Short mmCIF file of C-alpha atoms in Angstrom, two decimals:
data_model
loop_
_atom_site.label_atom_id
_atom_site.label_comp_id
_atom_site.label_asym_id
_atom_site.label_seq_id
_atom_site.Cartn_x
_atom_site.Cartn_y
_atom_site.Cartn_z
CA TRP A 1 72.47 74.07 42.65
CA GLN A 2 75.80 73.37 44.17
CA THR A 3 75.55 73.33 48.28
CA GLY A 4 77.83 76.11 48.86
CA PHE A 5 76.10 78.42 46.16
CA PRO A 6 72.82 79.15 48.43
CA THR A 7 75.02 79.92 51.33
CA LEU A 8 77.18 82.20 49.42
CA TYR A 9 73.89 83.94 47.81
CA PHE A 10 72.28 84.21 51.02
CA GLY A 11 75.31 85.38 52.92
CA THR A 12 76.10 87.94 50.45
CA SER A 13 72.51 89.32 50.38
CA LEU A 14 72.55 89.67 54.09
CA ALA A 15 75.91 91.50 54.17
CA VAL A 16 74.60 94.09 51.41
CA ILE A 17 71.35 94.49 53.40
CA ALA A 18 73.33 94.76 56.90
CA ALA A 19 75.43 97.64 54.92
CA LEU A 20 72.10 99.43 54.09
CA LEU A 21 70.83 99.37 57.64
CA LEU A 22 73.90 100.58 59.12
CA LEU A 23 73.65 103.62 56.67
CA PHE A 24 70.03 104.26 57.87
CA CYS A 25 70.93 103.90 61.32
CA PHE A 26 73.81 106.31 61.10
CA PHE A 27 72.16 109.00 59.31
CA LYS A 28 68.74 110.65 60.58
CA ILE A 29 66.10 109.29 58.22
CA ARG A 30 63.05 111.30 57.58
CA ILE A 31 60.23 111.34 55.07
CA GLY A 32 60.36 113.82 52.43
CA PRO A 33 62.97 116.43 51.00
CA GLN A 34 61.45 119.40 52.96
CA ARG A 35 63.58 121.62 55.15
CA GLN A 36 63.81 121.57 58.83
CA PRO A 37 61.94 124.58 60.65
CA GLY A 38 64.25 127.61 60.93
CA GLU A 39 66.77 126.27 58.22
CA THR A 40 67.49 129.16 55.69
CA HIS A 41 67.60 128.63 52.09
CA SER A 42 71.39 128.93 52.05
CA SER A 43 71.98 125.79 54.15
CA LYS A 44 74.21 123.11 52.21
CA ARG A 45 73.53 120.43 54.77
CA ILE A 46 71.70 117.49 52.86
CA HIS A 47 69.10 115.58 54.68
CA TYR A 48 68.97 111.79 54.03
CA THR A 49 65.68 111.25 53.60
CA ALA A 50 63.64 108.05 52.98
CA PHE A 51 62.95 109.52 49.54
CA LEU A 52 66.59 109.66 48.62
CA TRP A 53 67.39 106.30 50.15
CA SER A 54 64.55 104.67 47.79
CA LEU A 55 65.65 106.60 44.83
CA GLY A 56 69.11 105.40 45.48
CA GLY A 57 67.87 102.08 45.80
CA PHE A 58 66.17 102.18 42.68
CA LEU A 59 69.13 103.05 40.75
CA LEU A 60 71.00 100.00 42.51
CA ILE A 61 68.80 97.84 41.12
CA TYR A 62 68.73 99.50 37.63
CA VAL A 63 72.37 99.97 37.29
CA GLY A 64 73.14 96.35 38.53
CA SER A 65 70.22 94.96 35.97
CA GLU A 66 71.90 97.06 33.14
CA GLY A 67 75.36 95.52 34.06
CA ALA A 68 73.95 92.03 34.44
CA MET A 69 72.45 92.38 30.71
CA GLY A 70 75.20 94.38 29.22
CA GLY A 71 78.02 92.07 30.58
CA TRP A 72 76.19 88.62 29.85
CA ALA A 73 74.30 89.05 26.56
CA THR A 74 76.92 87.62 24.46
CA THR A 75 77.34 84.32 26.67
CA TYR A 76 73.57 84.17 26.67
CA ILE A 77 72.89 84.23 23.08
CA GLN A 78 76.02 82.01 22.29
CA GLU A 79 74.68 79.42 24.66
CA THR A 80 71.23 79.16 23.95
CA THR A 81 70.89 79.87 20.20
CA SER A 82 72.87 79.03 17.16
CA VAL A 83 73.97 82.67 16.63
CA LYS A 84 78.07 82.31 16.15
CA ILE A 85 80.37 84.23 18.70
CA GLU A 86 81.06 87.28 16.16
CA LEU A 87 77.29 87.75 16.01
CA ALA A 88 76.71 87.18 19.59
CA ALA A 89 78.83 89.94 20.23
CA LEU A 90 76.98 92.49 17.86
CA VAL A 91 73.77 91.86 20.33
CA THR A 92 75.79 93.47 22.97
CA ALA A 93 76.56 96.36 21.07
CA ALA A 94 73.01 96.45 20.15
CA PHE A 95 72.00 96.62 23.64
CA TRP A 96 74.49 99.50 24.14
CA LEU A 97 72.88 101.20 20.86
CA ALA A 98 69.46 100.81 22.43
CA ILE A 99 70.78 102.41 25.60
CA THR A 100 71.66 105.41 23.50
CA LEU A 101 68.70 105.62 21.56
CA GLY A 102 66.61 105.33 25.01
CA ARG A 103 68.53 108.40 26.19
CA LEU A 104 67.72 110.46 23.18
CA MET A 105 63.99 109.24 23.65
CA GLY A 106 64.15 110.57 27.22
CA ALA A 107 65.60 113.78 26.30
CA ILE A 108 62.62 114.10 23.93
CA LEU A 109 59.97 113.19 26.29
CA GLY A 110 61.64 114.80 29.18
CA SER A 111 60.75 118.25 27.56
CA ARG A 112 57.05 117.30 27.20
CA LEU A 113 56.30 114.67 30.14
CA ALA A 114 57.06 114.80 33.80
CA PRO A 115 60.13 112.78 35.16
CA GLN A 116 58.12 110.22 36.75
CA LYS A 117 56.02 109.47 33.54
CA VAL A 118 59.31 109.29 31.71
CA LEU A 119 60.05 106.50 34.18
CA MET A 120 56.90 104.85 33.63
CA ILE A 121 57.47 104.57 29.91
CA CYS A 122 61.00 103.23 30.49
CA LEU A 123 59.77 100.63 33.01
CA SER A 124 57.15 99.67 30.86
CA LEU A 125 59.67 98.93 27.75
CA ALA A 126 62.05 97.06 30.26
CA SER A 127 59.26 95.01 31.50
CA LEU A 128 58.12 93.89 28.06
CA GLY A 129 61.71 93.05 27.31
CA ALA A 130 62.07 90.67 30.56
CA VAL A 131 58.67 88.93 29.71
CA LEU A 132 60.24 88.49 25.84
CA PHE A 133 63.31 87.51 27.54
CA VAL A 134 61.89 84.73 29.50
CA ALA A 135 59.53 83.38 26.89
CA GLY A 136 62.17 83.39 24.06
CA PHE A 137 64.56 81.47 25.84
CA GLY A 138 66.27 79.47 23.02
CA HIS A 139 64.85 81.64 20.21
CA SER A 140 67.33 84.05 18.71
CA VAL A 141 64.98 86.52 17.37
CA MET A 142 62.63 86.90 20.37
CA SER A 143 65.85 87.30 22.58
CA ILE A 144 67.68 89.58 20.64
CA THR A 145 64.22 91.71 20.30
CA ALA A 146 64.10 91.45 24.19
CA ILE A 147 67.64 92.46 24.97
CA PHE A 148 67.22 95.38 22.77
CA LEU A 149 63.66 96.48 24.34
CA ALA A 150 65.47 96.11 27.50
CA GLY A 151 68.16 98.49 26.75
CA LEU A 152 65.78 101.04 25.09
CA GLY A 153 63.73 101.27 28.37
CA PHE A 154 66.87 101.57 30.30
CA GLY A 155 68.38 104.43 28.63
CA ALA A 156 66.87 107.17 30.11
CA ILE A 157 66.48 105.78 33.76
CA PHE A 158 69.58 107.03 35.09
CA PRO A 159 69.56 110.67 33.76
CA THR A 160 65.72 111.16 34.46
CA SER A 161 66.46 109.82 38.34
CA ILE A 162 69.24 112.44 38.49
CA ALA A 163 66.92 115.13 37.26
CA ILE A 164 64.39 114.02 39.99
CA ALA A 165 67.21 114.10 42.71
CA THR A 166 68.23 117.47 41.63
CA GLN A 167 64.34 119.15 41.59
CA ALA A 168 63.72 117.31 45.35
CA PHE A 169 67.17 118.95 46.55
CA PRO A 170 67.65 122.14 44.89
CA GLU A 171 69.92 123.40 47.44
CA THR A 172 72.08 120.31 47.72
CA PRO A 173 71.82 118.81 44.10
CA GLY A 174 75.43 117.78 44.17
CA GLN A 175 75.22 115.91 47.36
CA ALA A 176 71.95 114.19 46.51
CA GLY A 177 73.28 112.89 43.29
CA ALA A 178 76.43 111.70 44.97
CA VAL A 179 74.48 109.19 47.42
CA ILE A 180 72.23 107.95 44.71
CA ALA A 181 75.26 107.39 42.40
CA VAL A 182 77.35 105.60 45.24
CA MET A 183 74.46 103.20 45.80
CA ALA A 184 74.03 102.98 41.95
CA SER A 185 77.55 101.97 41.73
CA MET A 186 77.04 98.98 44.50
CA GLY A 187 74.29 97.77 42.06
CA GLY A 188 76.99 97.77 39.49
CA MET A 189 79.50 95.71 41.45
CA PHE A 190 77.39 93.22 43.01
CA ILE A 191 74.67 92.22 40.87
CA PRO A 192 76.25 91.51 37.40
CA TRP A 193 78.48 89.12 39.43
CA LEU A 194 75.45 87.42 41.00
CA GLN A 195 73.75 87.00 37.50
CA GLY A 196 77.21 85.34 36.40
CA ALA A 197 77.22 83.24 39.30
CA ILE A 198 73.64 82.32 39.13
CA MET A 199 74.07 81.00 35.25
CA GLN A 200 77.04 79.20 36.33
CA GLN A 201 75.78 77.33 39.18
CA ALA A 202 72.05 76.96 38.24
CA GLY A 203 72.14 77.24 34.55
CA ILE A 204 71.75 79.50 31.62
CA ARG A 205 67.89 79.71 31.94
CA ALA A 206 68.27 80.70 35.55
CA GLY A 207 69.68 83.95 34.02
CA THR A 208 66.32 84.80 32.41
CA TYR A 209 64.34 84.50 35.43
CA MET A 210 67.04 86.44 37.34
CA PHE A 211 66.52 89.50 34.93
CA ALA A 212 62.98 88.97 35.40
CA VAL A 213 63.26 89.42 39.13
CA LEU A 214 65.51 92.31 39.01
CA ILE A 215 62.76 93.97 36.87
CA VAL A 216 60.32 93.24 39.28
CA LEU A 217 62.16 94.54 42.16
CA LEU A 218 62.85 97.45 40.10
CA LEU A 219 59.06 98.21 39.63
CA ILE A 220 58.67 97.86 43.39
CA SER A 221 61.35 99.94 44.43
CA PHE A 222 59.87 102.69 41.63
CA GLY A 223 56.63 102.26 43.41
CA VAL A 224 58.07 102.89 46.95
CA ASN A 225 59.98 105.86 45.77
CA ARG A 226 56.50 107.39 44.61
CA ARG A 227 55.07 106.76 47.73
CA PHE A 228 57.75 108.39 49.49
CA SER A 229 57.70 111.44 47.13
CA LYS A 230 53.73 112.06 47.73
CA THR A 231 54.66 112.33 51.69
CA ALA A 232 57.18 115.24 50.74
#
């Protein structure tokens, strides 16, 4: 790694963490989406709960991971395999096709399973994709399969998470959705840039480890959100 990169990485990470801590301090955080005593059903004031923030953090990592894979898949395939650039570009198209298929899968599963179970299936597919992505470095078939599996797993995460927010905050679904959408956008802005910086400074292989780390963080954030949902 070049000398300036760790400083840039940790400095940016600390800035993002500081911004989130300020948000936590600014809003009154409490556990669970239940109403305050005496609050009527007609109240339109949203409560910024730990459950809501953890769901937003989950989507922040998810959208960033999706953007990182979608934005760098072509470069990754081109530089690690013998696949030509025009075919490497089709791998990115296949990734977005897999996301579309994943959303269709989520719509089918969502009519039969609880949203949390749908997310568990999605994360299992994405995790399998991450394992293949690391293990298949330099192997075109394994890498392409990994990218497709990741897209398939990613597909239903966002709409299912929005459904969870809507169920948890039936009186203010628009405001709750706006909060987690803003956090998701932060991930979409920051994480793909970080993925590219790591690949440039530390090598293409580091990008596979970065994606695996993102999936691990996604699993952890899902577990944290599940913990807060049980206290609601």
